[in-house]
C-alpha cells in the first residue's frame, strides 16, 4: 500500500529557529520542524533506514536556539512507514541515548500502515535520542517543542504501570476490560508520589488483541466521562498512542474501553508536578467535530476535502483562556477516503513541512499534538488528499 506523506522533497538548509523566552520557564512549543526523514536527505540529518542491528541516533534540538535553562525533554512527532523484513509487524522504541533500551514501545505498525505517535523524551548523551526498531523501517521525526529544565517536569524511562495480560502489575486492572465498564487506575502506587505531588502524567497507552473495533477513553476520577477518546482501534490490532492523563483529587484516573474487550498496557514516560506544572492536563473538551459541524471554524466546520484547510478556534468558553500561547490537543481523523496526512499549525504562520497524522482509508487515526496557538486563538488544520472528518479534543495547556 502506498501512502502520501508530508515532505517528500529535499528540505533546504535553514538557520536555527530563534528562541523567544516564555513568560516563565516551562513548555516551549514551536512551529514543527522536520529533523529526520530516512526516505530522503534532510540536511544535517540521517538518511539510512533503521534496522534491528542499526538504531537511529540523532540530535533533535541541534537546529534550535534554546534558552538558558536548556531542555529537560524534547517533544517530537515520530512517524513509522515502509515496514520491511517482518510481515507480522514492527515496533519502535525511542529513548535517551546512552540509557538502557526500554521494554515498552512507542509505536506498533504493520507493513501496510503508516502511523504517527507523539514522544516526549529526555535527551541523552550529547543531547541525543535513539530510536530502535524490530524490523527494517523508515521514520520521519518532526520536533514541535521542548520542556525546559527547572520546569518541574520529571521525565522517566518508560515505566510499566499496568498490563492486563500479567498477574504482576501496578494498578487494579485484572483481565480483559468489558464494554462500557470504566476501571480506576492508581498510577502513583509504589512510586513514592502522592496526589499532592502530581497533577497528571504523560503515558503511552497500548491496546492489545481487541475483540472488535472501538475506542479507549481516560479521564480524572471524580469528573464526568468526556465525549472524547484517547485512541481508536480495529479488531485484532495492537495500537499505541501517547496520552496526557489528568489525575483526580485522590491521584487516580478512570479508563474505559468501548466497542470490544481488549487488553491494555499503560507506560508512563513523564510526571507532571502539582505546583507550577509545565502542562496543565484537563478533562478533554471537544473543540471540533466536522461530522456534525461542531466548533467555530473558518470557513466552516465541515468535512475536509483534498488540499483544504480550516482554522479552528481554541480560545473562549469552553476552551483556552484568551492569550494562551500553546494547546495540547488530541486530533483524530476518521471517515478517511484516500491516503493523506494532516498538518496542524498556528494561524498567522507559514505552513510547516511536517505532518501530525498520516491517514489510511477506512482507519481512524488519533495523535497527541502540542502546537502554538495563533494570535486570533486559532490553529490551522490541512488535509492533503481525499476527504476526511476531523475531531479535536483540548486535553491540556501550559
CSV table of C-alpha atoms in Angstrom, one decimal:
chain,number,residue,atom,x,y,z
A,1,UNK,CA,0.0,0.0,0.0
A,2,UNK,CA,1.3,3.5,-0.9
A,3,UNK,CA,0.5,6.5,1.3
A,4,UNK,CA,1.0,10.2,0.9
A,5,UNK,CA,3.5,11.7,3.4
A,6,UNK,CA,4.4,15.3,4.0
A,7,UNK,CA,7.8,16.4,2.9
A,8,UNK,CA,8.9,14.1,0.1
A,9,UNK,CA,11.2,16.7,-1.3
A,10,UNK,CA,14.6,17.5,0.0
A,11,UNK,CA,14.5,20.2,2.7
A,12,UNK,CA,16.5,23.3,2.2
A,13,UNK,CA,19.0,24.2,4.9
A,14,UNK,CA,17.7,26.9,7.2
A,15,UNK,CA,19.1,28.9,10.1
A,16,UNK,CA,18.3,27.8,13.6
A,17,UNK,CA,14.8,28.7,14.9
A,18,UNK,CA,15.1,31.7,17.2
A,19,UNK,CA,14.1,31.2,20.8
A,20,UNK,CA,11.7,33.6,22.4
A,21,UNK,CA,11.7,33.1,26.2
A,22,UNK,CA,8.3,32.3,27.6
A,23,UNK,CA,6.9,34.3,30.5
A,24,UNK,CA,8.2,31.6,32.8
A,25,UNK,CA,10.4,28.6,32.0
A,26,UNK,CA,8.1,25.8,31.1
A,27,UNK,CA,6.7,24.3,27.9
A,28,UNK,CA,8.1,25.8,24.7
A,29,UNK,CA,6.1,25.0,21.5
A,30,UNK,CA,7.4,25.8,18.0
A,31,UNK,CA,6.2,25.5,14.5
A,32,UNK,CA,7.0,21.8,13.7
A,33,UNK,CA,10.4,21.3,12.1
A,34,UNK,CA,11.5,18.1,10.3
A,35,UNK,CA,14.7,16.8,11.7
A,36,UNK,CA,14.8,13.2,10.3
A,37,UNK,CA,13.4,11.6,7.2
A,38,UNK,CA,15.2,8.3,6.4
A,39,UNK,CA,13.4,8.2,3.0
A,40,UNK,CA,15.2,11.4,1.8
A,41,UNK,CA,18.0,13.5,2.9
A,42,UNK,CA,17.3,16.2,5.4
A,43,UNK,CA,20.3,18.5,5.7
A,44,UNK,CA,22.3,17.5,8.7
A,45,UNK,CA,20.1,14.5,9.4
A,46,UNK,CA,20.5,10.7,8.9
A,47,UNK,CA,19.2,9.1,5.8
A,48,UNK,CA,19.5,5.3,6.2
A,49,UNK,CA,16.6,3.2,7.2
A,50,UNK,CA,16.6,1.7,10.7
A,51,UNK,CA,17.3,-2.0,11.1
A,52,UNK,CA,17.3,-4.2,14.2
A,53,UNK,CA,21.1,-4.0,14.3
A,54,UNK,CA,21.4,-0.3,13.3
A,55,UNK,CA,19.3,2.0,15.5
A,56,UNK,CA,19.0,5.7,14.7
A,57,UNK,CA,20.8,8.2,16.9
A,58,UNK,CA,20.3,11.9,16.3
A,59,UNK,CA,20.3,15.4,17.9
A,60,UNK,CA,16.7,16.5,17.9
A,61,UNK,CA,17.4,20.1,19.1
A,62,UNK,CA,20.5,20.8,17.1
A,63,UNK,CA,18.8,23.4,14.8
A,64,UNK,CA,17.0,25.3,17.6
A,65,UNK,CA,18.3,28.0,19.9
A,66,UNK,CA,17.5,27.0,23.4
A,67,UNK,CA,17.0,29.4,26.3
A,68,UNK,CA,19.4,29.5,29.3
A,69,UNK,CA,17.6,26.7,31.0
A,70,UNK,CA,18.1,24.1,28.3
A,71,UNK,CA,15.7,21.2,27.7
A,72,UNK,CA,14.6,18.5,30.2
A,73,UNK,CA,12.6,16.8,27.5
A,74,UNK,CA,12.1,17.2,23.7
A,75,UNK,CA,8.7,16.9,22.1
A,76,UNK,CA,8.6,15.3,18.7
A,77,UNK,CA,6.2,13.5,16.4
A,78,UNK,CA,7.6,10.2,15.2
A,79,UNK,CA,6.1,8.6,12.1
A,80,UNK,CA,6.8,5.0,11.0
A,81,UNK,CA,6.4,3.8,7.5
A,82,UNK,CA,7.7,1.3,4.9
A,83,UNK,CA,7.9,-1.8,7.2
A,84,UNK,CA,10.2,-4.4,5.6
A,85,UNK,CA,11.6,-7.8,6.7
A,86,UNK,CA,8.8,-8.5,9.2
A,87,UNK,CA,5.4,-9.5,7.8
A,88,UNK,CA,4.0,-9.7,11.3
A,89,UNK,CA,4.6,-6.1,12.0
A,90,UNK,CA,7.2,-4.0,13.8
A,91,UNK,CA,7.7,-1.8,16.9
A,92,UNK,CA,9.8,1.2,17.6
A,93,UNK,CA,11.4,2.3,20.9
A,94,UNK,CA,12.6,5.8,21.5
A,95,UNK,CA,14.9,6.6,24.4
A,96,UNK,CA,17.7,8.8,25.7
A,97,UNK,CA,21.0,7.9,24.0
A,98,UNK,CA,23.2,6.0,26.4
A,99,UNK,CA,20.3,4.7,28.5
A,100,UNK,CA,19.1,1.2,28.6
A,101,UNK,CA,16.7,0.2,25.9
A,102,UNK,CA,13.2,0.3,27.5
A,103,UNK,CA,10.9,-2.7,27.5
A,104,UNK,CA,7.9,-0.6,26.2
A,105,UNK,CA,7.4,0.6,22.6
A,106,UNK,CA,6.3,4.0,21.2
A,107,UNK,CA,4.8,2.6,18.0
A,108,UNK,CA,3.4,-0.7,16.7
A,109,UNK,CA,3.0,-0.7,13.0
A,110,UNK,CA,2.0,-3.3,10.3
A,111,UNK,CA,3.6,-3.5,6.8
A,112,UNK,CA,0.5,-1.8,5.3
A,113,UNK,CA,0.4,1.0,7.8
A,114,UNK,CA,1.9,4.5,8.2
A,115,UNK,CA,1.4,5.6,11.8
A,116,UNK,CA,2.5,8.6,13.9
A,117,UNK,CA,2.8,9.0,17.7
A,118,UNK,CA,4.0,11.8,19.9
A,119,UNK,CA,7.0,11.2,22.1
A,120,UNK,CA,8.4,13.4,24.9
A,121,UNK,CA,11.9,12.1,25.6
A,122,UNK,CA,14.7,13.3,27.8
A,123,UNK,CA,17.9,14.0,25.7
A,124,UNK,CA,20.7,11.6,26.5
A,125,UNK,CA,24.4,11.6,26.0
A,126,UNK,CA,25.4,14.6,23.8
A,127,UNK,CA,21.8,15.8,23.7
A,128,UNK,CA,20.9,12.9,21.5
A,129,UNK,CA,17.9,10.5,21.2
A,130,UNK,CA,18.0,6.9,19.9
A,131,UNK,CA,15.2,5.1,18.0
A,132,UNK,CA,15.5,1.3,17.8
A,133,UNK,CA,13.3,-1.0,15.7
A,134,UNK,CA,12.5,-4.7,15.5
A,135,UNK,CA,12.5,-4.6,11.6
A,136,UNK,CA,13.8,-2.6,8.7
A,137,UNK,CA,11.7,0.6,8.6
A,138,UNK,CA,11.7,4.3,7.7
A,139,UNK,CA,11.0,7.0,10.2
A,140,UNK,CA,10.1,10.7,10.0
A,141,UNK,CA,10.7,12.9,13.1
A,142,UNK,CA,9.2,16.4,13.4
A,143,UNK,CA,10.2,18.4,16.5
A,144,UNK,CA,7.4,20.5,17.9
A,145,UNK,CA,9.0,21.9,21.1
A,146,UNK,CA,10.6,21.0,24.4
A,147,UNK,CA,10.1,21.3,28.2
A,148,UNK,CA,12.7,23.4,29.9
A,149,UNK,CA,15.0,22.3,32.8
A,150,UNK,CA,13.6,23.6,36.1
A,151,UNK,CA,10.0,23.4,34.9
A,152,UNK,CA,9.3,20.6,37.4
A,153,UNK,CA,8.5,18.0,34.7
A,154,UNK,CA,10.0,14.6,35.6
A,155,UNK,CA,10.9,12.6,32.5
A,156,UNK,CA,11.5,8.9,33.2
A,157,UNK,CA,12.4,5.9,31.2
A,158,UNK,CA,9.1,4.4,30.2
A,159,UNK,CA,7.8,2.6,33.2
A,160,UNK,CA,5.0,0.0,33.0
A,161,UNK,CA,2.1,0.8,35.3
A,162,UNK,CA,-0.5,-1.6,34.1
A,163,UNK,CA,-0.6,-4.7,31.9
A,164,UNK,CA,-3.8,-6.6,32.0
A,165,UNK,CA,-2.1,-9.7,30.5
A,166,UNK,CA,0.1,-10.0,33.5
A,167,UNK,CA,-0.7,-11.1,37.1
A,168,UNK,CA,2.2,-8.9,38.4
A,169,UNK,CA,1.3,-5.2,37.8
A,170,UNK,CA,1.0,-1.8,39.4
A,171,UNK,CA,-2.7,-1.0,39.3
A,172,UNK,CA,-6.1,-2.7,39.8
A,173,UNK,CA,-6.9,-4.0,36.3
A,174,UNK,CA,-7.1,-7.8,36.0
A,175,UNK,CA,-8.0,-9.5,32.8
A,176,UNK,CA,-9.7,-8.1,29.7
A,177,UNK,CA,-11.9,-5.0,30.0
A,178,UNK,CA,-15.6,-5.2,29.2
A,179,UNK,CA,-17.5,-2.9,27.0
A,180,UNK,CA,-18.6,0.4,28.7
A,181,UNK,CA,-17.2,-0.6,32.1
A,182,UNK,CA,-14.7,2.0,33.5
A,183,UNK,CA,-12.0,0.9,35.8
A,184,UNK,CA,-10.0,3.1,38.3
A,185,UNK,CA,-6.2,3.1,37.9
A,186,UNK,CA,-3.8,4.3,40.6
A,187,UNK,CA,-0.6,5.3,38.8
A,188,UNK,CA,1.0,6.6,42.0
A,189,UNK,CA,1.1,3.2,43.7
A,190,UNK,CA,4.7,2.2,44.6
A,191,UNK,CA,6.2,5.4,43.1
A,192,UNK,CA,6.7,7.4,46.3
A,193,UNK,CA,4.5,10.2,44.8
A,194,UNK,CA,1.2,11.3,46.3
A,195,UNK,CA,-1.8,13.2,45.0
A,196,UNK,CA,-0.3,16.3,46.5
A,197,UNK,CA,2.8,15.9,44.3
A,198,UNK,CA,1.5,15.0,40.9
A,199,UNK,CA,-1.3,16.5,38.8
A,200,UNK,CA,-1.0,14.3,35.8
A,201,UNK,CA,1.2,12.2,33.6
A,202,UNK,CA,2.3,11.6,30.0
A,203,UNK,CA,1.8,8.0,29.1
A,204,UNK,CA,1.8,5.6,26.2
A,205,UNK,CA,-1.4,3.5,26.2
A,206,UNK,CA,-1.4,0.4,24.1
A,207,UNK,CA,-4.4,-1.8,23.2
A,208,UNK,CA,-3.7,-5.4,22.5
A,209,UNK,CA,-5.9,-8.1,20.9
A,210,UNK,CA,-9.2,-6.2,20.9
A,211,UNK,CA,-12.2,-8.4,20.1
A,212,UNK,CA,-13.8,-5.7,17.9
A,213,UNK,CA,-13.3,-2.2,16.7
A,214,UNK,CA,-13.7,0.5,19.3
A,215,UNK,CA,-12.1,3.2,21.4
A,216,UNK,CA,-10.4,3.9,24.7
A,217,UNK,CA,-11.0,6.9,26.9
A,218,UNK,CA,-9.3,8.3,30.1
A,219,UNK,CA,-10.4,11.0,32.5
A,220,UNK,CA,-9.6,12.1,36.1
A,221,UNK,CA,-11.5,10.3,38.8
A,222,UNK,CA,-14.4,12.4,40.1
A,223,UNK,CA,-15.0,14.1,36.8
A,224,UNK,CA,-17.7,13.2,34.2
A,225,UNK,CA,-16.8,10.8,31.5
A,226,UNK,CA,-15.8,13.0,28.5
A,227,UNK,CA,-17.1,12.8,24.9
A,228,UNK,CA,-13.6,12.1,23.7
A,229,UNK,CA,-11.3,9.2,23.0
A,230,UNK,CA,-7.6,8.7,23.8
A,231,UNK,CA,-7.2,6.1,21.0
A,232,UNK,CA,-9.2,4.2,18.4
A,233,UNK,CA,-8.6,0.6,17.2
A,234,UNK,CA,-9.8,-2.2,14.9
A,235,UNK,CA,-10.3,-5.8,15.8
A,236,UNK,CA,-7.1,-7.7,16.5
A,237,UNK,CA,-5.0,-4.6,16.1
A,238,UNK,CA,-2.2,-3.7,18.5
A,239,UNK,CA,-2.2,0.1,18.7
A,240,UNK,CA,-0.3,2.6,20.9
A,241,UNK,CA,-0.9,6.3,21.4
A,242,UNK,CA,0.6,9.0,23.6
A,243,UNK,CA,-1.9,10.4,26.1
A,244,UNK,CA,-1.9,13.3,28.6
A,245,UNK,CA,-3.7,12.0,31.6
A,246,UNK,CA,-5.1,14.2,34.3
A,247,UNK,CA,-5.5,12.8,37.8
A,248,UNK,CA,-8.4,13.2,40.2
A,249,UNK,CA,-8.1,14.6,43.8
A,250,UNK,CA,-7.2,11.1,45.0
A,251,UNK,CA,-4.4,10.7,42.4
A,252,UNK,CA,-6.3,8.2,40.3
A,253,UNK,CA,-7.9,8.2,36.8
A,254,UNK,CA,-10.6,6.3,35.0
A,255,UNK,CA,-10.1,4.2,31.9
A,256,UNK,CA,-12.7,2.7,29.7
A,257,UNK,CA,-12.8,0.5,26.6
A,258,UNK,CA,-15.9,0.6,24.4
A,259,UNK,CA,-16.8,-1.4,21.3
A,260,UNK,CA,-14.9,-4.6,22.1
A,261,UNK,CA,-13.0,-6.0,25.0
A,262,UNK,CA,-9.2,-5.6,25.0
A,263,UNK,CA,-6.0,-5.9,27.0
A,264,UNK,CA,-4.5,-2.6,27.9
A,265,UNK,CA,-0.9,-1.6,28.7
A,266,UNK,CA,-0.1,1.8,30.3
A,267,UNK,CA,3.5,3.0,30.3
A,268,UNK,CA,4.3,6.4,31.9
A,269,UNK,CA,7.1,8.4,30.5
A,270,UNK,CA,6.8,11.6,32.5
A,271,UNK,CA,5.2,13.0,35.6
A,272,UNK,CA,3.6,16.5,35.8
A,273,UNK,CA,4.0,18.3,39.1
A,274,UNK,CA,1.1,19.7,41.1
A,275,UNK,CA,2.9,23.0,41.7
A,276,UNK,CA,3.6,25.2,38.6
A,277,UNK,CA,3.1,22.4,36.1
A,278,UNK,CA,4.6,23.0,32.6
A,279,UNK,CA,1.5,21.3,31.2
A,280,UNK,CA,-1.9,21.6,32.9
A,281,UNK,CA,-3.8,18.5,32.0
A,282,UNK,CA,-7.6,18.8,31.9
A,283,UNK,CA,-10.7,16.6,31.3
A,284,UNK,CA,-10.9,16.5,27.5
A,285,UNK,CA,-13.1,19.1,25.9
A,286,UNK,CA,-14.3,18.7,22.3
A,287,UNK,CA,-13.5,21.7,20.2
A,288,UNK,CA,-14.1,20.3,16.7
A,289,UNK,CA,-16.2,17.5,15.1
A,290,UNK,CA,-16.7,18.0,11.4
A,291,UNK,CA,-19.1,15.1,11.3
A,292,UNK,CA,-21.8,17.2,13.0
A,293,UNK,CA,-20.4,20.7,12.3
A,294,UNK,CA,-19.4,21.3,15.9
A,295,UNK,CA,-16.9,24.0,16.6
A,296,UNK,CA,-16.0,27.6,15.4
A,297,UNK,CA,-14.2,27.3,12.1
A,298,UNK,CA,-13.2,29.5,9.2
A,299,UNK,CA,-14.6,28.9,6.6
A,300,UNK,CA,-16.8,26.2,8.1
A,301,UNK,CA,-16.5,23.1,10.4
A,302,UNK,CA,-17.2,20.6,7.6
A,303,UNK,CA,-15.5,17.5,6.2
A,304,UNK,CA,-12.1,18.4,4.8
A,305,UNK,CA,-11.6,17.9,1.1
A,306,UNK,CA,-8.3,17.5,-0.8
A,307,UNK,CA,-5.9,20.3,-0.1
A,308,UNK,CA,-8.4,22.1,2.1
A,309,UNK,CA,-7.6,24.0,5.3
A,310,UNK,CA,-9.8,25.2,8.2
A,311,UNK,CA,-8.9,27.5,11.1
A,312,UNK,CA,-10.3,26.2,14.4
A,313,UNK,CA,-11.0,28.5,17.4
A,314,UNK,CA,-9.5,27.1,20.6
A,315,UNK,CA,-10.0,30.1,23.0
A,316,UNK,CA,-13.1,31.2,24.8
A,317,UNK,CA,-15.7,29.1,26.6
A,318,UNK,CA,-15.3,26.2,26.9
A,319,UNK,CA,-11.7,26.3,25.5
A,320,UNK,CA,-8.5,28.1,26.4
A,321,UNK,CA,-8.2,31.4,28.2
A,322,UNK,CA,-7.7,34.1,25.6
A,323,UNK,CA,-4.0,34.8,25.2
A,324,UNK,CA,-2.9,31.2,25.9
A,325,UNK,CA,0.0,30.6,23.6
A,326,UNK,CA,0.1,26.7,23.4
A,327,UNK,CA,-2.5,24.0,23.2
A,328,UNK,CA,-2.2,20.3,23.9
A,329,UNK,CA,-4.7,18.5,21.6
A,330,UNK,CA,-5.9,15.0,20.7
A,331,UNK,CA,-6.5,15.2,17.0
A,332,UNK,CA,-8.4,12.3,15.4
A,333,UNK,CA,-9.1,11.7,11.7
A,334,UNK,CA,-12.0,9.4,10.6
A,335,UNK,CA,-14.1,8.6,7.5
A,336,UNK,CA,-10.9,8.7,5.5
A,337,UNK,CA,-11.3,8.1,1.8
A,338,UNK,CA,-7.7,8.3,0.5
A,339,UNK,CA,-4.0,8.1,1.7
A,340,UNK,CA,-3.3,11.5,3.1
A,341,UNK,CA,-1.9,13.5,6.0
A,342,UNK,CA,-3.0,16.2,8.4
A,343,UNK,CA,-0.8,19.2,9.4
A,344,UNK,CA,-1.7,21.4,12.4
A,345,UNK,CA,0.0,24.7,12.9
A,346,UNK,CA,-0.8,28.2,14.3
A,347,UNK,CA,-2.7,30.7,12.3
A,348,UNK,CA,-0.5,33.6,11.2
A,349,UNK,CA,2.4,31.4,10.5
A,350,UNK,CA,3.6,29.6,7.3
A,351,UNK,CA,2.6,26.0,6.9
A,352,UNK,CA,5.5,23.8,8.0
A,353,UNK,CA,6.9,20.8,6.1
A,354,UNK,CA,5.6,18.4,8.7
A,355,UNK,CA,2.7,16.1,9.4
A,356,UNK,CA,0.9,15.3,12.6
A,357,UNK,CA,-1.2,12.4,11.4
A,358,UNK,CA,-0.8,10.1,8.4
A,359,UNK,CA,-4.1,8.7,7.1
A,360,UNK,CA,-5.0,5.3,5.7
A,361,UNK,CA,-8.5,4.8,4.2
A,362,UNK,CA,-11.0,3.0,6.5
A,363,UNK,CA,-8.8,3.6,9.5
A,364,UNK,CA,-9.5,6.0,12.4
A,365,UNK,CA,-6.2,7.7,13.4
A,366,UNK,CA,-5.6,9.7,16.6
A,367,UNK,CA,-2.5,11.5,17.8
A,368,UNK,CA,-1.4,13.9,20.6
A,369,UNK,CA,-0.5,17.3,19.2
A,370,UNK,CA,1.3,20.1,21.0
A,371,UNK,CA,1.0,23.3,19.0
A,372,UNK,CA,1.3,27.1,19.3
A,373,UNK,CA,-1.9,29.0,19.1
A,374,UNK,CA,-2.2,31.8,16.6
A,375,UNK,CA,-2.8,35.4,17.7
A,376,UNK,CA,-6.5,35.0,16.9
A,377,UNK,CA,-6.8,32.0,19.2
A,378,UNK,CA,-6.9,29.5,16.3
A,379,UNK,CA,-4.9,26.7,14.7
A,380,UNK,CA,-5.0,25.7,11.1
A,381,UNK,CA,-5.7,22.1,10.0
A,382,UNK,CA,-4.8,20.9,6.5
A,383,UNK,CA,-5.9,17.7,4.8
A,384,UNK,CA,-3.6,16.8,1.9
A,385,UNK,CA,-5.7,14.4,-0.2
A,386,UNK,CA,-9.1,12.7,-0.4
A,387,UNK,CA,-11.7,13.6,2.2
A,388,UNK,CA,-11.7,13.1,6.0
A,389,UNK,CA,-13.6,14.2,9.1
A,390,UNK,CA,-11.5,15.6,11.9
A,391,UNK,CA,-12.1,15.7,15.7
A,392,UNK,CA,-10.1,17.9,18.1
A,393,UNK,CA,-10.2,17.5,21.9
A,394,UNK,CA,-8.5,20.0,24.1
A,395,UNK,CA,-6.6,18.0,26.7
A,396,UNK,CA,-4.1,20.5,28.2
A,397,UNK,CA,-2.2,23.7,28.1
A,398,UNK,CA,0.8,25.4,29.8
